Coordinates of C-alpha atoms in Angstrom, one line a residue:
M1 CA 48.6 -6.1 -9.4
K2 CA 45.3 -5.7 -6.6
V3 CA 42.5 -5.3 -8.3
V4 CA 38.7 -4.9 -7.4
G5 CA 35.4 -5.3 -8.8
A6 CA 31.8 -4.0 -6.9
D7 CA 28.5 -4.5 -7.0
C8 CA 25.9 -2.2 -4.4
C9 CA 24.1 -5.0 -2.1
S10 CA 21.9 -4.6 0.9
G11 CA 24.8 -5.2 2.5
G12 CA 27.0 -1.5 1.6
W13 CA 29.6 -2.8 -1.8
F14 CA 29.5 -6.1 -2.1
A15 CA 33.8 -6.0 -3.5
V16 CA 35.9 -8.7 -5.1
S17 CA 39.4 -8.0 -4.7
I18 CA 42.0 -9.8 -6.8
I19 CA 46.3 -10.0 -6.5
D20 CA 48.8 -10.7 -9.3
G21 CA 45.4 -13.9 -10.8
V22 CA 46.5 -16.1 -8.2
E23 CA 44.9 -13.9 -4.7
W24 CA 42.1 -13.2 -4.1
K25 CA 39.5 -12.0 -0.9
T26 CA 35.5 -10.4 -0.1
S27 CA 34.3 -8.3 1.9
I28 CA 31.3 -6.2 1.6
F29 CA 32.0 -2.7 2.7
P30 CA 29.1 -0.1 4.2
D31 CA 29.3 2.7 2.2
I32 CA 31.7 2.9 -1.1
I33 CA 34.2 5.6 1.4
T34 CA 35.0 3.1 3.6
L35 CA 35.7 0.9 0.5
W36 CA 38.3 3.3 -0.7
K37 CA 39.7 3.5 1.6
N38 CA 40.5 -0.1 2.1
S39 CA 41.8 0.1 -1.3
K40 CA 45.0 2.6 -1.1
D41 CA 47.1 0.2 -1.8
T42 CA 45.1 -1.1 -5.4
S43 CA 45.4 -0.1 -9.0
L44 CA 42.1 -0.9 -10.3
I45 CA 38.8 -0.5 -8.8
L46 CA 35.4 -1.4 -11.0
I47 CA 31.8 0.0 -9.9
D48 CA 28.3 -1.0 -11.1
I49 CA 26.9 2.3 -10.7
P50 CA 26.8 5.3 -13.0
I51 CA 30.0 8.3 -12.6
G52 CA 29.4 11.4 -14.3
L53 CA 25.5 13.1 -14.3
R54 CA 24.6 15.2 -16.1
E55 CA 23.3 18.4 -14.6
K56 CA 20.7 19.5 -17.3
D57 CA 19.9 17.3 -20.9
T58 CA 17.2 16.4 -23.0
K59 CA 19.7 13.2 -23.7
E60 CA 20.5 10.9 -22.2
R61 CA 24.5 9.9 -21.7
L62 CA 26.1 8.4 -24.8
C63 CA 27.4 5.6 -22.4
D64 CA 23.7 3.9 -21.3
I65 CA 22.5 4.9 -24.9
E66 CA 26.2 2.8 -26.8
A67 CA 25.3 0.0 -23.9
R68 CA 21.6 -0.5 -25.3
K69 CA 22.9 -0.5 -28.5
L70 CA 26.0 -3.3 -27.6
L71 CA 22.8 -5.0 -26.4
G72 CA 20.6 -5.7 -27.8
R73 CA 16.4 -5.8 -26.9
K74 CA 17.0 -8.2 -24.3
R75 CA 19.3 -6.9 -22.2
A76 CA 19.4 -2.3 -23.2
M77 CA 16.6 -3.2 -20.2
S78 CA 19.8 -4.1 -17.8
V79 CA 20.3 -0.3 -18.9
F80 CA 18.5 2.4 -15.9
P81 CA 18.7 5.7 -17.7
A82 CA 21.2 7.3 -14.7
P83 CA 19.9 10.1 -12.8
C84 CA 20.5 14.0 -13.5
R85 CA 22.6 15.7 -10.3
G86 CA 19.9 17.9 -8.7
A87 CA 17.6 14.1 -8.5
L88 CA 20.0 11.9 -5.0
Y89 CA 19.0 13.9 -3.0
A90 CA 15.4 14.4 -3.6
Q91 CA 13.8 13.3 0.4
N92 CA 11.1 10.7 -2.3
Y93 CA 10.8 9.6 -5.2
K94 CA 7.7 11.5 -5.9
E95 CA 10.5 14.7 -6.1
A96 CA 13.2 13.1 -8.0
C97 CA 10.6 12.3 -10.6
S98 CA 9.9 16.8 -11.0
I99 CA 13.3 17.3 -10.7
N100 CA 14.5 15.0 -13.6
E101 CA 12.2 15.6 -15.8
R102 CA 12.5 19.6 -15.3
M103 CA 15.7 18.9 -16.2
T104 CA 15.8 15.7 -18.6
G105 CA 12.3 15.5 -20.2
R106 CA 12.4 12.4 -18.5
K107 CA 11.2 11.4 -14.5
L108 CA 13.3 8.6 -13.4
T109 CA 12.6 4.3 -13.4
I110 CA 12.7 3.0 -9.9
Q111 CA 14.6 0.7 -10.1
T112 CA 17.5 3.8 -10.7
W113 CA 15.5 5.5 -7.5
N114 CA 16.7 2.3 -6.1
I115 CA 20.2 3.0 -6.0
I116 CA 19.8 7.1 -5.6
P117 CA 21.7 7.1 -1.7
K118 CA 24.5 4.6 -3.7
I119 CA 24.9 7.1 -6.8
R120 CA 24.8 10.6 -4.3
E121 CA 27.9 8.7 -2.2
V122 CA 29.8 7.6 -5.9
D123 CA 29.0 10.7 -7.5
A124 CA 30.4 13.1 -3.6
L125 CA 33.0 10.9 -3.5
I126 CA 34.4 12.0 -6.6
S127 CA 33.6 15.0 -6.7
K128 CA 35.9 16.1 -4.3
E129 CA 38.8 13.5 -3.7
K130 CA 40.0 13.8 -7.4
P131 CA 43.3 10.9 -7.1
T132 CA 40.0 8.2 -6.6
R133 CA 39.0 9.3 -11.1
S134 CA 42.2 7.7 -12.8
K135 CA 41.0 4.2 -9.9
I136 CA 38.0 3.9 -9.1
R137 CA 35.8 3.3 -13.2
E138 CA 32.7 2.8 -14.5
I139 CA 31.2 -0.8 -15.9
H140 CA 28.2 -3.2 -16.5
P141 CA 28.1 -6.2 -15.5
E142 CA 26.1 -7.3 -18.6
V143 CA 29.2 -5.2 -20.7
C144 CA 31.4 -6.5 -19.5
F145 CA 29.5 -10.7 -20.1
W146 CA 29.0 -8.9 -23.9
A147 CA 32.9 -8.2 -23.9
L148 CA 33.9 -12.1 -22.6
L149 CA 31.3 -14.3 -24.9
G150 CA 31.7 -11.6 -27.9
E151 CA 27.7 -11.9 -27.4
P152 CA 25.1 -10.6 -24.7
M153 CA 23.8 -13.4 -22.1
K154 CA 21.3 -15.7 -23.5
H155 CA 18.9 -15.3 -19.7
S156 CA 17.6 -12.8 -17.7
K157 CA 20.7 -13.2 -15.0
K158 CA 18.0 -13.3 -12.2
I159 CA 16.9 -16.7 -13.0
E160 CA 19.4 -21.0 -13.4
A161 CA 20.1 -20.0 -16.1
G162 CA 21.2 -16.6 -16.9
F163 CA 23.3 -17.1 -13.5
Y164 CA 24.3 -21.4 -14.8
E165 CA 25.7 -19.0 -18.3
R166 CA 27.8 -16.0 -16.3
K167 CA 28.7 -18.3 -14.3
E168 CA 30.5 -20.8 -16.2
L169 CA 31.5 -18.1 -18.5
L170 CA 34.1 -17.5 -15.8
K171 CA 34.9 -20.8 -14.8
S172 CA 35.8 -20.9 -18.7
I173 CA 37.4 -17.6 -18.3
F174 CA 39.3 -16.6 -14.4
P175 CA 39.9 -20.5 -12.8
Y176 CA 39.5 -19.3 -9.4
A177 CA 35.7 -18.3 -10.6
E178 CA 33.7 -20.9 -9.0
D179 CA 35.7 -20.8 -5.6
I180 CA 35.0 -17.0 -5.2
I181 CA 31.3 -17.6 -6.1
N182 CA 30.9 -20.6 -4.0
H183 CA 32.4 -19.3 -0.8
S184 CA 30.4 -15.4 -1.5
L185 CA 27.2 -18.1 -1.7
Y186 CA 27.9 -19.5 1.4
T187 CA 29.8 -16.6 4.2
Y188 CA 26.7 -14.4 2.5
R189 CA 22.9 -14.0 3.7
R190 CA 21.4 -13.7 0.6
K191 CA 19.5 -10.5 2.7
Q192 CA 23.3 -9.5 2.0
V193 CA 24.5 -10.0 -1.0
K194 CA 22.2 -11.7 -3.6
K195 CA 23.6 -14.5 -6.5
D196 CA 24.1 -12.2 -9.2
D197 CA 25.7 -9.0 -6.8
I198 CA 28.2 -11.7 -6.9
L199 CA 28.0 -12.3 -10.4
D200 CA 28.1 -8.6 -11.4
A201 CA 31.5 -8.0 -8.5
L202 CA 33.2 -10.6 -9.7
V203 CA 33.3 -10.0 -13.5
A204 CA 33.9 -6.5 -12.4
A205 CA 37.0 -7.7 -10.4
V206 CA 38.1 -9.8 -14.2
T207 CA 37.3 -7.3 -16.1
A208 CA 40.7 -5.2 -14.3
T209 CA 42.5 -8.2 -13.7
G210 CA 44.5 -6.3 -17.1
G211 CA 44.9 -3.5 -15.5
S212 CA 43.9 0.0 -17.5
D213 CA 45.2 -0.6 -20.0
A214 CA 43.3 -3.4 -21.2
L215 CA 40.9 -2.0 -21.2
A216 CA 38.0 -0.1 -23.6
S217 CA 35.2 2.3 -23.0
I218 CA 31.9 3.8 -24.8
P219 CA 32.0 5.5 -26.3
Q220 CA 35.1 5.7 -27.4
R221 CA 35.4 9.6 -27.1
P222 CA 34.1 9.2 -23.8
E223 CA 31.8 12.3 -22.3
I224 CA 32.7 14.7 -19.1
D225 CA 30.3 15.9 -17.4
K226 CA 30.4 20.0 -15.5
K227 CA 32.7 18.9 -12.2
G228 CA 34.9 17.4 -14.8
V229 CA 33.8 13.7 -14.5
T230 CA 33.9 10.6 -17.1
M231 CA 31.1 9.6 -18.5
E232 CA 31.8 6.0 -19.2
M233 CA 31.0 2.7 -19.4
V234 CA 34.8 0.5 -19.3
Y235 CA 35.0 -2.8 -20.5
L236 CA 37.7 -5.8 -21.7
K237 CA 38.9 -4.6 -25.0
T238 CA 39.2 -8.3 -27.1

């Protein structure tokens, strides 16, 4: 079984592929469509990006709300509010904030605005290509780490202590984790892939290794958006 974990990065999408739990490969794809076209033999693709969006609602997606509760005060801030679908097509940050505020009552964070192009391309693919809906599923890396450890990470992934604690956790669970991390750090420039992008894609791939049957979701009863797309985050059952 081949699975993929992917995280958006400056170079596009950084992906870690794991085959039968023993073979692995890393790649950078310029966009999600290219990743999808090169993953037709893949059983499961877990990505760190919002999938399924509100059209008009003052309430956030339940998966975002529940993820913050699971992660607690320190890590909750890593879960950015997902935009409404209309904001994906704004020409600039000011316009996106205006659209989102009109439709949901909330402006966009700059962090969310920075990944709008990636959210837009994923939303377009999943809305158009229905076969993607059972294969491409949303994760949040911090929720995945929470599930693997049984509690939230102590440190931010942006600092050395945070990188180390996540690396050590992955090493304790997946025997090739250190090889993948070291290979990626050596192979790709930090302008293309940041250190934490590597961790995020890898924890997504490790989470996927058990297949769909090994996954739980938040919320337990996922919402469905206006286009029929599931709004959930998945993680490894413990």
